[in-house]
Coordinates of N, CA and C in Angstrom, one line a residue:
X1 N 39.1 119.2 85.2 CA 38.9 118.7 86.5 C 39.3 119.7 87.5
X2 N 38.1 120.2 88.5 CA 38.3 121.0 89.5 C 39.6 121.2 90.3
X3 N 40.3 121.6 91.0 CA 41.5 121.7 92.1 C 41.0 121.9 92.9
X4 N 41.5 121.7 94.9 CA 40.7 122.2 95.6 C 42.2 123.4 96.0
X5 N 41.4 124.1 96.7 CA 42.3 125.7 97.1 C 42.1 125.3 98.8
X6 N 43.0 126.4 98.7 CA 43.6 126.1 100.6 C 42.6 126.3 101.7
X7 N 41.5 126.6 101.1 CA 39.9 127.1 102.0 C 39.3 125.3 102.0
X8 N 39.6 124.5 101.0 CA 38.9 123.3 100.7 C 38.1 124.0 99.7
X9 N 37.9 124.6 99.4 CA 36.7 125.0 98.0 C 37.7 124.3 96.6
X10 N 36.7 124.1 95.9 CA 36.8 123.4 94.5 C 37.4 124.7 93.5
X11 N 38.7 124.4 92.8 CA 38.7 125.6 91.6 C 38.8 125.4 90.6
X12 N 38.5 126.3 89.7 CA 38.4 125.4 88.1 C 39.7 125.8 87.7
X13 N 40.0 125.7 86.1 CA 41.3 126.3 85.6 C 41.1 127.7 85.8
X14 N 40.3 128.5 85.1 CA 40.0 129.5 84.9 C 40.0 130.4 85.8
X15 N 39.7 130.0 87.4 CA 39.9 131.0 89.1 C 41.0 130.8 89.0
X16 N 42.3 129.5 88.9 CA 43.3 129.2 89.2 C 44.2 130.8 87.6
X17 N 43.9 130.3 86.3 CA 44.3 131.5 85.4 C 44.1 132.7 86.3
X18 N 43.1 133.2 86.4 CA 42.4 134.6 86.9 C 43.4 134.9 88.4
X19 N 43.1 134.2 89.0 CA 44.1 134.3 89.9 C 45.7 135.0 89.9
X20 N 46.3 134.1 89.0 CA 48.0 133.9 88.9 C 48.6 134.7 87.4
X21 N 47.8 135.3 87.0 CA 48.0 135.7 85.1 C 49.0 136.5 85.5
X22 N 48.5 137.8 86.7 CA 48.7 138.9 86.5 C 50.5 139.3 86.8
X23 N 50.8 138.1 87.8 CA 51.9 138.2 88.7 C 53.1 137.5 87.4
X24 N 52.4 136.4 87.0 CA 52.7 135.8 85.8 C 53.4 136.6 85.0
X25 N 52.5 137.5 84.3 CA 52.6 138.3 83.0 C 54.1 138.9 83.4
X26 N 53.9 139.6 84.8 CA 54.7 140.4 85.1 C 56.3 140.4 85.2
X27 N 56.2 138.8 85.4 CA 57.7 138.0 85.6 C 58.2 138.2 84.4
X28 N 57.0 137.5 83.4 CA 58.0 137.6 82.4 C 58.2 138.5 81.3
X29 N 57.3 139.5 81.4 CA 57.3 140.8 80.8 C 59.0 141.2 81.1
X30 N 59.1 141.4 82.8 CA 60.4 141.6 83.4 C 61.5 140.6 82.5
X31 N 61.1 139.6 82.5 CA 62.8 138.9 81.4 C 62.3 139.5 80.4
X32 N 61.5 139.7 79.2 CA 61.6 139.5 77.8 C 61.8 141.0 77.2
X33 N 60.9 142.2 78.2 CA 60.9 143.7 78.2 C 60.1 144.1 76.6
X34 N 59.2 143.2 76.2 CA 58.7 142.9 74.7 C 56.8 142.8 75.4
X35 N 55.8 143.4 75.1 CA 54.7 143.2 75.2 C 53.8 142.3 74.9
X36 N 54.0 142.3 73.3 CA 53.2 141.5 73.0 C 54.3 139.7 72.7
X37 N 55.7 139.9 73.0 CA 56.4 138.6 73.1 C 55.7 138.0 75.1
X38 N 55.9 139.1 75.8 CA 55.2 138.7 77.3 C 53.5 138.2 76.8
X39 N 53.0 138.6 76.4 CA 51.6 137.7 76.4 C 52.0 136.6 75.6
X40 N 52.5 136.3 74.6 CA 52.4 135.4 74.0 C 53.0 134.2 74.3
X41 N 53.7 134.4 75.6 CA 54.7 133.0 76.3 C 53.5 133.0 77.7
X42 N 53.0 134.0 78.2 CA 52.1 134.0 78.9 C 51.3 132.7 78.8
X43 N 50.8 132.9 77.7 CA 49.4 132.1 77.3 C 50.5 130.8 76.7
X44 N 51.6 130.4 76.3 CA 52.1 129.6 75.6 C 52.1 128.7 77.8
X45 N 52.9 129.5 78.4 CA 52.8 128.7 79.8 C 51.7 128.4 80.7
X46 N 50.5 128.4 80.1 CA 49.3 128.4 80.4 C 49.0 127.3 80.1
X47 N 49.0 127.0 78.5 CA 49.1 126.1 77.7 C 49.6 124.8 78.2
X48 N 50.7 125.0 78.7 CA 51.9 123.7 78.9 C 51.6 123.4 80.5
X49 N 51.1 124.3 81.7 CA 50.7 123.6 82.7 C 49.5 123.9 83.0
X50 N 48.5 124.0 81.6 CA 47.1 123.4 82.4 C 47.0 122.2 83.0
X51 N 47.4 120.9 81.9 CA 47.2 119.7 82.7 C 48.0 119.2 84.0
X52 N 48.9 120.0 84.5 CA 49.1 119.5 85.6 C 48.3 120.2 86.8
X53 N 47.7 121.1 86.3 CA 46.8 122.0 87.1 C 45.7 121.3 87.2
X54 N 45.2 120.5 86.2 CA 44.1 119.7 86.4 C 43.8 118.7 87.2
X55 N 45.2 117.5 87.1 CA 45.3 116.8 87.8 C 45.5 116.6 88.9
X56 N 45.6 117.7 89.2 CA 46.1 118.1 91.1 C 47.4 117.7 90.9
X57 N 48.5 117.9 90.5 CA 49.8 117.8 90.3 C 50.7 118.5 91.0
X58 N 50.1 119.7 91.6 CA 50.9 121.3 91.6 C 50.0 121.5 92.9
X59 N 50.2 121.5 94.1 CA 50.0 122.2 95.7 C 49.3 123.5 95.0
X60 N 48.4 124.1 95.3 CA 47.7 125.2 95.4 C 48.4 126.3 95.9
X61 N 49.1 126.4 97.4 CA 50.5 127.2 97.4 C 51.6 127.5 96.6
X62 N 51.7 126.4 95.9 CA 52.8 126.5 95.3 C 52.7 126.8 93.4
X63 N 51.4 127.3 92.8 CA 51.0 127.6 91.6 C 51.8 128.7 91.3
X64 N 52.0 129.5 92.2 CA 52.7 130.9 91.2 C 54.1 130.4 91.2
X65 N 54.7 130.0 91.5 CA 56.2 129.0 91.3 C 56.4 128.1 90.4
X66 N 55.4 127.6 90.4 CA 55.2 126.4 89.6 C 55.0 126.9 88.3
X67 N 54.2 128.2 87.7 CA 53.9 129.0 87.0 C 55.2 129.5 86.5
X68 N 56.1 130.0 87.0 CA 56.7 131.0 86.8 C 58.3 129.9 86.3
X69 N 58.5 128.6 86.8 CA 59.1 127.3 86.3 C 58.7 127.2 85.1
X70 N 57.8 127.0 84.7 CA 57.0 126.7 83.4 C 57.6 127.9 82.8
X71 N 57.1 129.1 82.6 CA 57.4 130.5 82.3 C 58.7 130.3 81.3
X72 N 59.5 130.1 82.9 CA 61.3 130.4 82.4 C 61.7 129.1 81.4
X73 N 61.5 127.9 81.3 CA 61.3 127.3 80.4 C 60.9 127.4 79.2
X74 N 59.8 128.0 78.8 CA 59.1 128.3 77.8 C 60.0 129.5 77.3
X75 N 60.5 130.5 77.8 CA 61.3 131.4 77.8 C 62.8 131.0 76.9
X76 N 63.2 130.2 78.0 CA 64.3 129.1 77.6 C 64.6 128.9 76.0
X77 N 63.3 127.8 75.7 CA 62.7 127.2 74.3 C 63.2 128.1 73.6
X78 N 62.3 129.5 73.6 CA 62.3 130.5 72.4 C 63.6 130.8 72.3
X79 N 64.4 130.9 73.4 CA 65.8 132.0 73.3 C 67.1 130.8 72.6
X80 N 66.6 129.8 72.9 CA 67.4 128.6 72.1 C 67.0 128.5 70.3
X81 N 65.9 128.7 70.1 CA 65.4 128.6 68.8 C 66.4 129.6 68.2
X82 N 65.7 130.9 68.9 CA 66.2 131.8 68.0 C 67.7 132.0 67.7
X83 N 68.3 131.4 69.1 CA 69.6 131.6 68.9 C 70.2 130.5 68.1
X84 N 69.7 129.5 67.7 CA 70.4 128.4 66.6 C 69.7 128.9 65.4
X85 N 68.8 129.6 64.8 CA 68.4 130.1 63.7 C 68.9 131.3 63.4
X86 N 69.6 132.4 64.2 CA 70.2 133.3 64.3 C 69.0 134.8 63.7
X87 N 69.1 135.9 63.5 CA 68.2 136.6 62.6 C 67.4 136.6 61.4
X88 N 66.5 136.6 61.4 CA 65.8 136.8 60.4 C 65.5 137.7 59.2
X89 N 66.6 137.7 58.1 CA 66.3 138.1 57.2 C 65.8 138.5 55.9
X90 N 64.8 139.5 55.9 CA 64.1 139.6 54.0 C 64.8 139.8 53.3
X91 N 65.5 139.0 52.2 CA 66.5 139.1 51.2 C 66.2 139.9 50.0
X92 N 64.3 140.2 50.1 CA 64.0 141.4 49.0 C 64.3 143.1 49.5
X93 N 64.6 142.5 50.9 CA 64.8 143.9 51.5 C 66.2 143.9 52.1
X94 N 67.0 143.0 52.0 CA 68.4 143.4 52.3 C 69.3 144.6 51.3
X95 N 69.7 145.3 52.1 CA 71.0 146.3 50.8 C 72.2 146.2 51.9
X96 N 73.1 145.7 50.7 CA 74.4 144.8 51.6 C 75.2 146.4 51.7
X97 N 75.5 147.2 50.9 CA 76.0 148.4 51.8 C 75.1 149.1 52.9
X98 N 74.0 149.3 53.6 CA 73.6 149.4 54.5 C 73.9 148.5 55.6
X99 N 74.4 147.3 55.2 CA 74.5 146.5 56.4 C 75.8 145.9 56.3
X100 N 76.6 146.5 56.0 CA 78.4 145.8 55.4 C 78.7 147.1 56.9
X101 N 79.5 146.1 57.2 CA 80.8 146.5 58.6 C 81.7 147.1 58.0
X102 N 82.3 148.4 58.2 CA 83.3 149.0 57.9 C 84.9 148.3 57.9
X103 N 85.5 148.7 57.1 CA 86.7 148.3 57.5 C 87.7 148.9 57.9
X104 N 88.0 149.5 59.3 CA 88.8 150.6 59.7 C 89.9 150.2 59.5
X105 N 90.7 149.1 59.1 CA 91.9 149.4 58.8 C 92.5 149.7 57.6
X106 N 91.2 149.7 56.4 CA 91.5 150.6 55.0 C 91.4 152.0 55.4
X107 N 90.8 152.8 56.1 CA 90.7 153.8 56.8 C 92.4 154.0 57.2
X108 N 92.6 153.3 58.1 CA 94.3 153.4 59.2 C 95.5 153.5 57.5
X109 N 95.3 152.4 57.4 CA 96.0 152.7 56.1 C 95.9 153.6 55.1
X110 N 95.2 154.1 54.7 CA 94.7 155.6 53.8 C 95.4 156.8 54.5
X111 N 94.9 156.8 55.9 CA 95.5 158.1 57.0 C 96.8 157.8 57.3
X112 N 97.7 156.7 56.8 CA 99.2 156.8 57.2 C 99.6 157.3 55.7
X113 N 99.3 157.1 54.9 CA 99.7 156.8 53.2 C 99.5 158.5 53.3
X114 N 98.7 159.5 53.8 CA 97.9 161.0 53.5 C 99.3 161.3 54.4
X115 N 99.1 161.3 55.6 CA 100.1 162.2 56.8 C 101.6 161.5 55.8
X116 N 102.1 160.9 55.6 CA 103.6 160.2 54.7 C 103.3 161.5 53.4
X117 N 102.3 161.4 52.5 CA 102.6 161.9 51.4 C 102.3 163.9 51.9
X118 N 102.0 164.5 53.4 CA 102.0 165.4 53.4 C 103.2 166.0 54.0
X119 N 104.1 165.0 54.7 CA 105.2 164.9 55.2 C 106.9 165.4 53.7
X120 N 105.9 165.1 52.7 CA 106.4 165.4 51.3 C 107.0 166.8 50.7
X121 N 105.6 167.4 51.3 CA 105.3 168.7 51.0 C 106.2 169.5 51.6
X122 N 106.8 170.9 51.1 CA 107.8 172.2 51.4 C 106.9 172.3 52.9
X123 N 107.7 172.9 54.1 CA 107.1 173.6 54.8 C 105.9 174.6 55.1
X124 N 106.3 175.4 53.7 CA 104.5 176.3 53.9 C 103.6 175.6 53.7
X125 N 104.2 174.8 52.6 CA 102.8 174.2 51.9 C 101.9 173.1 53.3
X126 N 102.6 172.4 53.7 CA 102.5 171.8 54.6 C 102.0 172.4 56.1
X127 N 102.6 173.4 56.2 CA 101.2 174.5 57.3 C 100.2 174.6 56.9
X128 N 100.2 175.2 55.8 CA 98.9 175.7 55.2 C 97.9 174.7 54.9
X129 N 98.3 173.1 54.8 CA 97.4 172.0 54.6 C 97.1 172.3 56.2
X130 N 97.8 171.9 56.8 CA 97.6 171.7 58.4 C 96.6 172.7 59.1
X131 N 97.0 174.1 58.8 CA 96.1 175.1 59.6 C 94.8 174.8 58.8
X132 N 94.6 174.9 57.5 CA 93.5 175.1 56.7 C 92.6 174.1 56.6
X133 N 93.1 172.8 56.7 CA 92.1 171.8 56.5 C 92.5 171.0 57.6
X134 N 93.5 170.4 58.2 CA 93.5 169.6 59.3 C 92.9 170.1 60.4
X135 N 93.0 171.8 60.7 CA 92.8 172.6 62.2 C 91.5 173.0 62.0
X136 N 91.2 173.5 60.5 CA 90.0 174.3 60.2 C 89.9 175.6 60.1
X137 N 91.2 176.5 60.2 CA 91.2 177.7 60.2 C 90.7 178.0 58.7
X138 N 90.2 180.0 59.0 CA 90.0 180.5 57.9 C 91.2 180.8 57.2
X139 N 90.7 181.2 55.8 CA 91.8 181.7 55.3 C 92.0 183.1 56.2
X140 N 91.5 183.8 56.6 CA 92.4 185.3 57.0 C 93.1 185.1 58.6
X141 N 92.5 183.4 59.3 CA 93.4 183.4 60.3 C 94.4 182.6 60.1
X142 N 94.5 181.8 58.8 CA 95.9 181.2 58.7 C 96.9 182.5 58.3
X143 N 96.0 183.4 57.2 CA 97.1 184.8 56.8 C 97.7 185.7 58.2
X144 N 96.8 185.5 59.0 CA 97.2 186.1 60.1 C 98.7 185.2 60.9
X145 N 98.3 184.5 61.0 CA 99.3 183.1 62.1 C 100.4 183.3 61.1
X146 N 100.2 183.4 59.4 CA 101.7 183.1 58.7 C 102.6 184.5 58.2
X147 N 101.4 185.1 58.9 CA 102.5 187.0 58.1 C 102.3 186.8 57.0
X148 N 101.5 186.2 56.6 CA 100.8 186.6 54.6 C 99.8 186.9 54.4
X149 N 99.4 187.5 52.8 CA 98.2 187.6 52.7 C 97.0 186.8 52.2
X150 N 95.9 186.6 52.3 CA 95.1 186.0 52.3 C 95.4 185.4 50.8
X151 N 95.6 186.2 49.6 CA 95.6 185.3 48.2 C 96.8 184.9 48.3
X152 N 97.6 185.0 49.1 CA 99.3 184.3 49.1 C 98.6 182.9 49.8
X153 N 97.7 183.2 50.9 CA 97.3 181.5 51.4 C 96.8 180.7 50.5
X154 N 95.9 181.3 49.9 CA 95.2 180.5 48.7 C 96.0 180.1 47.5
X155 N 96.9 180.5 47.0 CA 97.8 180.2 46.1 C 98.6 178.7 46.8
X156 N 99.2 179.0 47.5 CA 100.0 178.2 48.6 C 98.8 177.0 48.9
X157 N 97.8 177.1 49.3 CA 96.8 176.0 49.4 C 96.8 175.5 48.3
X158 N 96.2 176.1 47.1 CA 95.9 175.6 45.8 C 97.1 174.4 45.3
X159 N 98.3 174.8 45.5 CA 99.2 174.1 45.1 C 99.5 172.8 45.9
X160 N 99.6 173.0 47.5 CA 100.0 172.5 48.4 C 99.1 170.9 47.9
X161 N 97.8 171.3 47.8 CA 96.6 170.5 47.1 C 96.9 169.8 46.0
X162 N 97.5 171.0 44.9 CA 97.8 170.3 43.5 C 98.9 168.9 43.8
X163 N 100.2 169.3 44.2 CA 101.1 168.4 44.8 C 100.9 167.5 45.7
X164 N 99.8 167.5 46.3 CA 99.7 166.2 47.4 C 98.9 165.3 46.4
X165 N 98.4 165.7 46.0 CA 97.2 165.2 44.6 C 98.1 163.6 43.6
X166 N 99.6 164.6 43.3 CA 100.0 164.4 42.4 C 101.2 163.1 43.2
X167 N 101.7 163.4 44.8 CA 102.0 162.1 45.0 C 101.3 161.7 45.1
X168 N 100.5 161.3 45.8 CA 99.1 160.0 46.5 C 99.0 159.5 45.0
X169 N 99.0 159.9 44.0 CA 98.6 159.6 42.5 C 99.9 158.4 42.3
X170 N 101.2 158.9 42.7 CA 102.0 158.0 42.1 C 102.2 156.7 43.2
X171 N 101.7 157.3 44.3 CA 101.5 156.2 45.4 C 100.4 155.3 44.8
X172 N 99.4 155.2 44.1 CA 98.3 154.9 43.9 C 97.3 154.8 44.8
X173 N 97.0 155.9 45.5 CA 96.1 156.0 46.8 C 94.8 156.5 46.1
X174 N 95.3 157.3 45.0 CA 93.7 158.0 44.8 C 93.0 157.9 43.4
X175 N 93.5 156.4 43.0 CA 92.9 155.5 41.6 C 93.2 155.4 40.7
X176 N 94.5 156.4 40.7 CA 95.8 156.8 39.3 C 96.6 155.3 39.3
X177 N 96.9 155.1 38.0 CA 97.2 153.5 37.9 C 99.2 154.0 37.6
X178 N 99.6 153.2 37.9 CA 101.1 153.6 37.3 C 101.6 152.7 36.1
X179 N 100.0 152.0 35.7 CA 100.5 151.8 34.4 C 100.4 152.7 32.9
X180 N 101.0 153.0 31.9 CA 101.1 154.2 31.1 C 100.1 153.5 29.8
X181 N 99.6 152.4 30.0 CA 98.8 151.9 28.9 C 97.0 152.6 29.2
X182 N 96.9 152.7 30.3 CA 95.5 153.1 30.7 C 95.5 154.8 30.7

């Protein structure tokens, strides 16, 4: 059924669509920021007030409002759906370590258990962890910083290594069991 427009001319749905799509699209493009989700509520709010468009229901002035009511509604709908259904998962394509949350406090705990068991260590040995692997130095600028030489560092690392190894082991930090049957 025709509408008349603010001239008194007769309009069908389709002047009234052609008319209002464009301003339409735009609104809700602007909420959803999704292309093809913006057309597809587009045409879903089209849907839901043709017939008051038909019936002369909706002021001719007042269509793009009226449109754009409809819109955020229909908008509404989806964002409630989705949010009581939550994500959508393929279970032939889930891999649970790709999508498992870390646990930083096995992390916090690991790094107190390391800094305690290096706290262990003789003082060189204990530089030499520190400059070499905690700071990043080379070996010839830790030899430099400690007045040794370069295979005195490596010796001194090698060990410093072997013995941190060997507490964290009786700590059971690094998979060593303290039972003597395994």
């Amino acid at each position: 059924m025709p509408d008349w427009n603010k001239d008194g001319k007769k309009e069908s749905i389709e002047e009234i669509c052609y008319g209002t799509w464009k301003s339409i699209y735009q609104y809700i493009y602007y909420k959803v920021q999704n292309r093809e989700e913006a057309e597809d509520i587009t045409q879903e709010t089209y849907v839901k007030a043709i017939s008051y468009l038909q019936n002369g229901s909706v002021n001719p002035d007042k269509y793009i409002g009226f449109l754009k009511t409809v819109a955020l509604n229909v908008m509404r709908d989806l964002w409630r759906k989705k949010k009581r259904r939550g994500p959508i998962v393929d279970i032939d394509t889930f891999i649970p370590k790709e999508n498992a949350v870390e646990d930083h406090s096995e992390n916090s705990t690991d790094r107190l258990m390391i800094e305690h068991a290096i706290t262990q260590l003789n003082e060189e040995q204990r530089t030499v962890i520190e400059l070499r692997i905690l700071k990043g130095f080379s070996v010839a600028e830790t030899a430099g910083l400690m007045n040794k030489k370069e295979g005195t560092i490596r010796v001194i690392q090698h060990r410093a290594l072997k013995n941190l190894a060997n507490i964290l082991k009786s700590n059971n930090l690094m998979g060593g069991t303290t039972d003597e049957s395994t």
